[in-house]
Tab-separated table of C-alpha atoms in Angstrom:
chain	number	residue	atom	x	y	z
A	1	MET	CA	0.000	0.000	0.000
A	2	ASP	CA	1.454	3.391	-0.954
A	3	LYS	CA	1.779	6.314	1.472
A	4	GLN	CA	-1.345	8.173	0.377
A	5	SER	CA	-3.443	5.000	0.581
A	6	LYS	CA	-2.158	4.305	4.089
A	7	GLN	CA	-2.971	7.851	5.189
A	8	ALA	CA	-6.481	7.699	3.752
A	9	SER	CA	-7.031	4.281	5.336
A	10	THR	CA	-5.975	5.522	8.776
A	11	ARG	CA	-8.325	8.501	8.616
A	12	ARG	CA	-11.212	6.351	7.284
A	13	GLU	CA	-10.810	3.911	10.173
A	14	PHE	CA	-11.069	6.689	12.722
A	15	VAL	CA	-14.050	8.210	10.939
A	16	LYS	CA	-15.760	4.838	10.731
A	17	ASP	CA	-15.302	4.302	14.464
A	18	ALA	CA	-16.543	7.812	15.182
A	19	GLY	CA	-19.573	7.526	12.912
A	20	VAL	CA	-19.223	11.120	11.679
A	21	ALA	CA	-18.071	12.873	8.527
A	22	ALA	CA	-14.606	12.368	7.063
A	23	ALA	CA	-13.708	15.861	5.949
A	24	GLY	CA	-11.985	16.796	9.209
A	25	TRP	CA	-15.130	18.574	10.241
A	26	THR	CA	-18.659	18.551	8.904
A	27	ILE	CA	-19.899	21.472	6.821
A	28	ILE	CA	-23.652	21.703	7.265
A	29	GLN	CA	-25.436	22.627	4.055
A	30	PRO	CA	-26.537	26.279	3.729
A	31	GLU	CA	-30.206	25.379	3.484
A	32	SER	CA	-29.982	23.942	6.998
A	33	VAL	CA	-28.535	27.100	8.526
A	34	TYR	CA	-30.246	29.004	11.234
A	35	GLY	CA	-28.807	31.911	13.125
A	36	THR	CA	-29.327	35.253	14.756
A	37	PRO	CA	-31.139	37.769	12.544
A	38	ALA	CA	-28.712	40.092	10.812
A	39	ASN	CA	-30.078	43.153	12.603
A	40	SER	CA	-29.507	41.763	16.110
A	41	LYS	CA	-26.561	40.528	18.141
A	42	ALA	CA	-25.977	36.909	19.091
A	43	LYS	CA	-26.289	36.454	22.851
A	44	VAL	CA	-23.269	34.596	24.243
A	45	GLY	CA	-22.877	32.905	27.613
A	46	LEU	CA	-19.524	32.180	29.278
A	47	LEU	CA	-19.324	28.862	31.144
A	48	GLY	CA	-16.153	28.929	33.262
A	49	CYS	CA	-15.031	32.408	34.339
A	50	GLY	CA	-11.336	31.720	34.842
A	51	ARG	CA	-8.353	33.386	33.198
A	52	ARG	CA	-8.773	31.895	29.726
A	53	GLY	CA	-12.534	32.260	29.696
A	54	SER	CA	-12.353	35.928	30.615
A	55	ARG	CA	-9.591	36.724	28.091
A	56	VAL	CA	-11.423	35.173	25.169
A	57	SER	CA	-14.752	36.669	26.226
A	58	LYS	CA	-13.218	40.116	25.764
A	59	LEU	CA	-12.998	39.261	22.073
A	60	PHE	CA	-16.728	38.559	22.037
A	61	LEU	CA	-17.263	41.999	23.550
A	62	LYS	CA	-15.180	43.548	20.757
A	63	ASN	CA	-17.128	41.753	18.035
A	64	PRO	CA	-20.058	43.858	16.760
A	65	GLY	CA	-22.129	40.729	16.127
A	66	THR	CA	-22.300	39.507	19.729
A	67	GLU	CA	-23.099	40.526	23.270
A	68	LEU	CA	-22.100	38.729	26.467
A	69	THR	CA	-25.309	38.263	28.445
A	70	ALA	CA	-24.608	35.384	30.855
A	71	LEU	CA	-21.822	34.107	33.118
A	72	ALA	CA	-21.580	30.779	34.951
A	73	ASP	CA	-19.079	29.358	37.409
A	74	VAL	CA	-19.150	27.310	40.610
A	75	TYR	CA	-17.218	30.060	42.416
A	76	ASP	CA	-18.806	33.442	43.128
A	77	ASP	CA	-15.443	35.234	43.174
A	78	GLN	CA	-14.715	33.994	39.656
A	79	ILE	CA	-18.006	35.407	38.413
A	80	ALA	CA	-17.344	38.704	40.183
A	81	ALA	CA	-13.835	38.968	38.747
A	82	ALA	CA	-15.061	38.205	35.237
A	83	ARG	CA	-17.914	40.686	35.513
A	84	LYS	CA	-15.421	43.382	36.500
A	85	SER	CA	-12.604	42.601	34.067
A	86	LEU	CA	-14.665	42.064	30.947
A	87	PRO	CA	-16.656	44.296	31.802
A	88	ALA	CA	-20.114	42.727	31.791
A	89	PRO	CA	-22.099	44.466	34.551
A	90	ASP	CA	-25.488	43.403	33.193
A	91	ALA	CA	-24.699	39.749	32.498
A	92	GLN	CA	-26.877	37.297	34.405
A	93	ALA	CA	-25.010	34.934	36.747
A	94	TYR	CA	-25.576	31.178	37.010
A	95	LYS	CA	-23.986	28.410	39.067
A	96	SER	CA	-24.217	25.412	36.730
A	97	ALA	CA	-23.824	24.396	33.097
A	98	GLN	CA	-27.457	23.393	32.753
A	99	ALA	CA	-28.676	26.674	34.230
A	100	ILE	CA	-26.779	28.861	31.755
A	101	LEU	CA	-27.764	26.617	28.848
A	102	ASP	CA	-31.407	27.038	29.863
A	103	ALA	CA	-30.975	30.824	29.792
A	104	ASP	CA	-31.879	33.137	26.910
A	105	ILE	CA	-28.618	32.805	24.957
A	106	ASP	CA	-27.801	31.840	21.388
A	107	ALA	CA	-24.275	30.526	21.947
A	108	ILE	CA	-22.151	29.089	24.738
A	109	TYR	CA	-18.395	29.436	25.210
A	110	ILE	CA	-17.204	26.523	27.368
A	111	ALA	CA	-14.017	27.387	29.256
A	112	THR	CA	-14.271	24.971	32.164
A	113	PRO	CA	-11.434	22.610	33.192
A	114	PRO	CA	-10.855	19.858	30.600
A	115	TYR	CA	-12.131	16.985	32.754
A	116	LEU	CA	-15.577	18.596	32.571
A	117	HIS	CA	-15.601	19.069	28.799
A	118	PRO	CA	-17.323	15.798	27.832
A	119	GLU	CA	-20.227	16.424	30.221
A	120	HIS	CA	-20.571	20.086	29.286
A	121	PHE	CA	-20.304	19.304	25.579
A	122	GLU	CA	-23.085	16.744	25.836
A	123	LEU	CA	-25.344	19.256	27.591
A	124	ALA	CA	-24.515	21.987	25.088
A	125	VAL	CA	-25.226	19.785	22.084
A	126	ALA	CA	-28.573	18.797	23.579
A	127	SER	CA	-29.437	22.459	24.179
A	128	GLY	CA	-29.134	23.331	20.489
A	129	LYS	CA	-26.968	26.364	21.338
A	130	HIS	CA	-23.966	27.202	19.159
A	131	ILE	CA	-20.823	25.863	20.849
A	132	LEU	CA	-17.265	27.123	21.147
A	133	MET	CA	-15.365	24.886	23.570
A	134	GLU	CA	-11.821	25.163	24.840
A	135	LYS	CA	-9.380	22.384	24.046
A	136	PRO	CA	-8.731	19.578	24.801
A	137	VAL	CA	-12.077	17.840	24.410
A	138	ALA	CA	-11.281	15.405	27.252
A	139	VAL	CA	-8.513	14.079	29.496
A	140	ASP	CA	-8.851	10.352	28.792
A	141	PRO	CA	-10.029	7.981	26.029
A	142	ALA	CA	-13.447	7.490	27.606
A	143	GLY	CA	-14.016	11.244	27.539
A	144	VAL	CA	-12.956	11.436	23.893
A	145	ARG	CA	-15.454	8.719	23.020
A	146	ARG	CA	-18.199	10.634	24.875
A	147	VAL	CA	-17.517	13.758	22.833
A	148	ILE	CA	-17.538	11.798	19.579
A	149	ASP	CA	-20.850	10.178	20.511
A	150	ALA	CA	-22.364	13.536	21.455
A	151	SER	CA	-21.186	15.066	18.185
A	152	LYS	CA	-23.467	12.678	16.298
A	153	ASN	CA	-26.412	14.556	17.837
A	154	VAL	CA	-25.394	18.033	16.647
A	155	LYS	CA	-28.477	19.649	15.164
A	156	PRO	CA	-28.768	21.119	11.655
A	157	GLY	CA	-27.501	24.682	11.815
A	158	GLN	CA	-25.730	24.261	15.165
A	159	MET	CA	-22.221	25.764	14.991
A	160	VAL	CA	-19.648	23.639	16.849
A	161	MET	CA	-16.005	24.697	17.193
A	162	VAL	CA	-13.151	23.758	19.536
A	163	ASP	CA	-10.526	26.403	20.250
A	164	TYR	CA	-7.585	24.931	18.371
A	165	GLN	CA	-6.748	28.444	17.218
A	166	GLN	CA	-4.335	27.500	14.460
A	167	ARG	CA	-7.107	25.817	12.447
A	168	TRP	CA	-8.731	29.198	11.848
A	169	GLY	CA	-5.616	31.367	11.884
A	170	LYS	CA	-5.370	33.029	8.472
A	171	ASP	CA	-1.595	32.656	8.198
A	172	TYR	CA	-1.718	29.044	9.372
A	173	ARG	CA	-4.261	28.356	6.640
A	174	ARG	CA	-1.973	29.944	4.056
A	175	ALA	CA	0.936	27.835	5.302
A	176	TYR	CA	-1.216	24.710	5.085
A	177	GLU	CA	-2.167	25.448	1.485
A	178	MET	CA	1.496	26.001	0.616
A	179	LEU	CA	2.590	22.754	2.238
A	180	VAL	CA	-0.070	20.542	0.659
A	181	GLY	CA	0.568	22.350	-2.620
A	182	GLY	CA	4.139	21.046	-2.624
A	183	GLU	CA	6.060	24.169	-1.563
A	184	ILE	CA	8.666	22.092	0.312
A	185	GLY	CA	8.136	18.883	-1.624
A	186	GLU	CA	7.171	15.628	0.065
A	187	VAL	CA	7.253	15.872	3.870
A	188	ARG	CA	9.738	13.343	5.252
A	189	MET	CA	9.838	14.157	8.971
A	190	ILE	CA	8.081	16.439	11.461
A	191	ARG	CA	9.136	18.021	14.729
A	192	SER	CA	7.136	20.194	17.107
A	193	ALA	CA	7.868	21.886	20.412
A	194	TRP	CA	6.243	23.781	23.246
A	195	LEU	CA	9.165	24.958	25.340
A	196	GLY	CA	8.358	27.788	27.727
A	197	GLY	CA	8.188	29.008	31.265
A	198	PRO	CA	6.091	27.936	34.265
A	199	LEU	CA	2.381	28.671	34.593
A	200	PRO	CA	0.965	30.794	37.457
A	201	ILE	CA	-0.323	29.070	40.580
A	202	ARG	CA	-3.540	30.249	42.205
A	203	LYS	CA	-3.332	30.956	45.938
A	204	GLY	CA	-5.533	32.236	48.738
A	205	HIS	CA	-8.323	29.659	48.484
A	206	PRO	CA	-9.498	26.995	50.961
A	207	GLU	CA	-7.612	23.713	50.890
A	208	SER	CA	-10.826	21.934	49.893
A	209	GLU	CA	-10.801	23.883	46.615
A	210	GLU	CA	-7.123	23.346	45.771
A	211	ARG	CA	-7.439	20.766	43.009
A	212	VAL	CA	-10.163	22.590	41.085
A	213	ARG	CA	-8.658	26.055	41.553
A	214	ASN	CA	-5.293	24.761	40.278
A	215	TRP	CA	-6.625	22.143	37.886
A	216	LEU	CA	-3.776	22.827	35.429
A	217	PHE	CA	-1.348	21.003	37.693
A	218	TYR	CA	-3.367	17.816	38.255
A	219	LYS	CA	-3.268	15.126	35.586
A	220	GLU	CA	-6.746	13.806	36.331
A	221	LEU	CA	-8.259	17.261	35.748
A	222	SER	CA	-6.080	18.677	32.948
A	223	GLY	CA	-4.799	15.612	31.129
A	224	ASP	CA	-1.186	16.704	31.822
A	225	ILE	CA	0.724	19.318	29.851
A	226	ILE	CA	0.905	17.284	26.638
A	227	VAL	CA	-2.894	17.047	26.530
A	228	GLU	CA	-3.872	20.439	27.955
A	229	GLN	CA	-1.254	22.620	26.246
A	230	ASN	CA	0.828	20.693	23.696
A	231	CYS	CA	-2.300	19.451	21.924
A	232	HIS	CA	-2.099	22.665	19.858
A	233	ASN	CA	1.145	21.511	18.199
A	234	ILE	CA	-0.196	18.008	17.771
A	235	ASP	CA	-3.365	19.311	16.136
A	236	VAL	CA	-1.347	21.274	13.573
A	237	VAL	CA	0.645	18.170	12.648
A	238	ASN	CA	-2.502	16.031	12.315
A	239	TRP	CA	-4.030	18.753	10.133
A	240	PHE	CA	-1.004	19.331	7.890
A	241	THR	CA	-0.293	15.608	7.381
A	242	GLY	CA	-3.927	14.528	7.096
A	243	VAL	CA	-3.406	11.551	9.412
A	244	HIS	CA	-2.992	10.684	13.053
A	245	PRO	CA	-0.018	8.666	14.341
A	246	VAL	CA	-0.411	4.920	14.778
A	247	SER	CA	1.813	4.579	17.852
A	248	ALA	CA	3.878	6.523	20.371
A	249	THR	CA	6.820	6.117	22.739
A	250	GLY	CA	8.115	8.682	25.178
A	251	TYR	CA	9.603	9.882	28.430
A	252	GLY	CA	8.552	12.571	30.869
A	253	ALA	CA	9.843	14.024	34.121
A	254	ARG	CA	9.162	16.225	37.144
A	255	VAL	CA	12.611	17.662	37.719
A	256	VAL	CA	11.698	21.210	38.722
A	257	ARG	CA	8.009	21.387	39.541
A	258	THR	CA	7.787	19.461	42.797
A	259	ASP	CA	5.725	21.901	44.839
A	260	ILE	CA	2.262	21.277	43.360
A	261	GLY	CA	0.225	18.675	41.544
A	262	ASP	CA	1.412	15.651	39.599
A	263	VAL	CA	1.836	16.804	35.982
A	264	MET	CA	5.147	16.632	34.129
A	265	ASP	CA	7.334	19.666	33.621
A	266	SER	CA	9.315	18.236	30.692
A	267	LEU	CA	8.735	15.482	28.142
A	268	ALA	CA	9.609	14.057	24.745
A	269	VAL	CA	7.431	11.812	22.588
A	270	ASN	CA	8.160	10.016	19.324
A	271	TYR	CA	5.117	9.341	17.164
A	272	LYS	CA	5.072	6.962	14.199
A	273	LEU	CA	2.876	7.890	11.235
A	274	PRO	CA	1.050	5.209	9.210
A	275	ASP	CA	3.741	5.156	6.501
A	276	GLY	CA	6.612	4.931	8.998
A	277	ARG	CA	7.633	8.603	9.069
A	278	VAL	CA	8.778	10.012	12.396
A	279	TYR	CA	7.104	12.881	14.224
A	280	THR	CA	8.858	13.992	17.392
A	281	HIS	CA	7.442	16.374	19.991
A	282	SER	CA	9.219	17.956	22.959
A	283	ALA	CA	7.841	20.199	25.685
A	284	ASN	CA	8.625	21.787	29.002
A	285	GLN	CA	7.339	24.395	31.418
A	286	ILE	CA	10.716	25.136	32.993
A	287	SER	CA	12.428	27.495	30.531
A	288	VAL	CA	13.945	30.614	32.072
A	289	GLY	CA	15.327	33.877	30.767
A	290	GLY	CA	12.328	34.456	28.545
A	291	TYR	CA	13.289	31.628	26.187
A	292	ARG	CA	10.408	30.214	24.183
A	293	ASP	CA	10.161	27.765	21.293
A	294	VAL	CA	6.571	27.005	20.331
A	295	GLY	CA	5.888	25.772	16.836
A	296	GLU	CA	5.963	23.048	14.219
A	297	TYR	CA	8.670	22.098	11.702
A	298	PHE	CA	8.120	20.160	8.485
A	299	PHE	CA	11.156	18.730	6.659
A	300	GLY	CA	10.523	18.097	2.964
A	301	THR	CA	12.362	16.945	-0.129
A	302	LYS	CA	12.729	20.534	-1.403
A	303	GLY	CA	12.952	22.509	1.840
A	304	VAL	CA	11.724	23.123	5.368
A	305	MET	CA	8.663	24.973	6.678
A	306	SER	CA	8.291	26.210	10.236
A	307	THR	CA	4.957	27.423	11.609
A	308	SER	CA	3.927	29.206	14.781
A	309	ARG	CA	1.489	31.807	16.038
A	310	ARG	CA	4.130	34.390	15.137
A	311	GLY	CA	4.001	33.393	11.463
A	312	TYR	CA	5.623	30.909	9.120
A	313	THR	CA	8.975	30.562	7.361
A	314	THR	CA	9.972	28.528	4.324
A	315	ASN	CA	13.540	27.565	3.471
A	316	VAL	CA	13.432	26.154	-0.043
A	317	GLU	CA	16.559	24.919	-1.797
A	318	GLY	CA	17.899	27.499	-4.247
A	319	ARG	CA	15.865	30.386	-2.800
A	320	SER	CA	16.294	32.892	-0.015
A	321	PRO	CA	14.290	32.124	3.156
A	322	SER	CA	10.769	33.553	3.087
A	323	ARG	CA	9.039	34.825	6.227
A	324	GLN	CA	5.400	35.769	6.821
A	325	ALA	CA	4.891	37.403	10.223
A	326	THR	CA	1.617	37.160	12.133
A	327	LYS	CA	1.180	40.397	14.051
A	328	TYR	CA	-2.102	39.795	15.852
A	329	ASN	CA	-3.810	37.314	18.181
A	330	ILE	CA	-5.099	34.467	16.005
A	331	THR	CA	-7.906	33.839	18.490
A	332	ASP	CA	-9.498	36.854	16.771
A	333	ASP	CA	-9.897	34.611	13.719
A	334	VAL	CA	-11.591	31.928	15.827
A	335	ILE	CA	-14.132	34.360	17.267
A	336	GLU	CA	-14.805	35.971	13.893
A	337	HIS	CA	-15.477	32.592	12.280
A	338	PHE	CA	-17.603	31.338	15.165
A	339	VAL	CA	-19.750	34.458	15.238
A	340	LYS	CA	-20.344	34.280	11.487
A	341	GLY	CA	-21.527	30.714	11.853
A	342	ALA	CA	-23.721	31.481	14.849
A	343	ARG	CA	-25.325	34.380	12.975
A	344	GLY	CA	-25.957	32.301	9.863
A	345	GLU	CA	-23.564	34.349	7.720
A	346	ILE	CA	-21.635	31.194	6.710
A	347	PRO	CA	-22.570	27.500	6.802
A	348	PRO	CA	-22.051	26.257	10.358
A	349	GLU	CA	-19.521	23.507	11.075
A	350	ASN	CA	-19.225	20.539	13.381
A	351	ALA	CA	-15.527	20.532	14.244
A	352	ALA	CA	-15.768	17.984	17.050
A	353	LEU	CA	-14.163	15.141	15.084
A	354	PHE	CA	-10.768	16.670	14.346
A	355	ALA	CA	-10.648	18.061	17.895
A	356	ALA	CA	-11.308	14.613	19.329
A	357	GLU	CA	-8.686	13.075	17.036
A	358	SER	CA	-5.999	15.573	18.074
A	359	THR	CA	-6.894	15.225	21.749
A	360	MET	CA	-6.640	11.443	21.425
A	361	THR	CA	-3.221	11.764	19.780
A	362	ALA	CA	-1.975	13.765	22.755
A	363	ILE	CA	-3.488	11.260	25.188
A	364	MET	CA	-1.719	8.402	23.363
A	365	GLY	CA	1.581	10.217	23.903
A	366	ARG	CA	0.880	10.651	27.596
A	367	LEU	CA	-0.092	7.005	27.969
A	368	ALA	CA	3.181	5.951	26.339
A	369	ILE	CA	5.058	8.010	28.924
A	370	ASP	CA	2.957	6.750	31.835
A	371	LEU	CA	3.191	3.086	30.810
A	372	LYS	CA	6.879	3.344	29.833
A	373	ARG	CA	6.378	1.487	26.547
A	374	GLU	CA	5.096	1.840	23.018
A	375	VAL	CA	1.330	2.377	22.858
A	376	THR	CA	-0.671	1.943	19.666
A	377	TRP	CA	-3.589	4.082	18.550
A	378	ASP	CA	-6.127	1.251	18.799
A	379	GLU	CA	-4.901	0.274	22.262
A	380	ALA	CA	-5.052	3.848	23.542
A	381	TYR	CA	-8.415	4.659	21.986
A	382	ASN	CA	-10.062	1.632	23.594
A	383	MET	CA	-8.624	2.078	27.102
């Protein structure tokens, strides 16, 4: 079987298991679209008023097609902080996912800790509201399967996106078109990295709230750093190659972060693609001095392409290096696209499948580290 046939076979097998469309995400036909009337704003609710939820919600406030009308969180101080920082003085406050989904909103932005994503996604799909959910879709294979099952119930016209920002970043999309168009020839090997500094720790809360307040640092709640954070790199590689890896091996460590939680602070994973190519990923949260290396690198027969949220570079044999800088926050592109879908200005999408696939790829890497051996896709998916 040639390389392209193997890649197509791998993707078809995943799609068959998932029972949803094969295009990476489903484009719902225009005649099925419903949305907010063009002369009114889409009402958005924020579920999970933490740091990420509040930052992204500011982009909804900037968008002329939306208004933030509802906030939900289990902690009153989180709601109060979000109401003040956004600002959203008139937004109604709720204490549960079901309560905000029952409210008078058109769309929900889910920014709760990852371990809650499968449950909240199921409720949001059932509500018929347009959905933008933070990544990853889950922290374990069972959660991934729940999201895939729920995605089968997405209603005609219901916009569903997961915040893998690169997928909608305009420069990332240009880089993708260049790569699949043969700009660097046939891709032979891939490397990605998320090397950066430590994340902030929340303090000043009761001990009984420690795990949820600092969910980032607990594997059971976040999925570990490869699932919660590095999944962005992994998603780009799945997207650009058109396949997911078939197996993984790796190592991880806690050499610096010993004061909180149980997640790794450094790791390296080798993935094997269906045709035998190598994809290697490295990550840490211990870099100092402002050093940062976050991006993806594709090595082809004619040159090399590197991609990141700062832009992309191509080094093609016989030509001077070419650089396209990204000078804005690509989450703007996510919000713009989501709002257009929610308002019926473009055909809505169901992007749950590719998000589940990329999340599962990250989980497979973590399982390989945890189990200290090679783990295959089928083994990981069915755990």
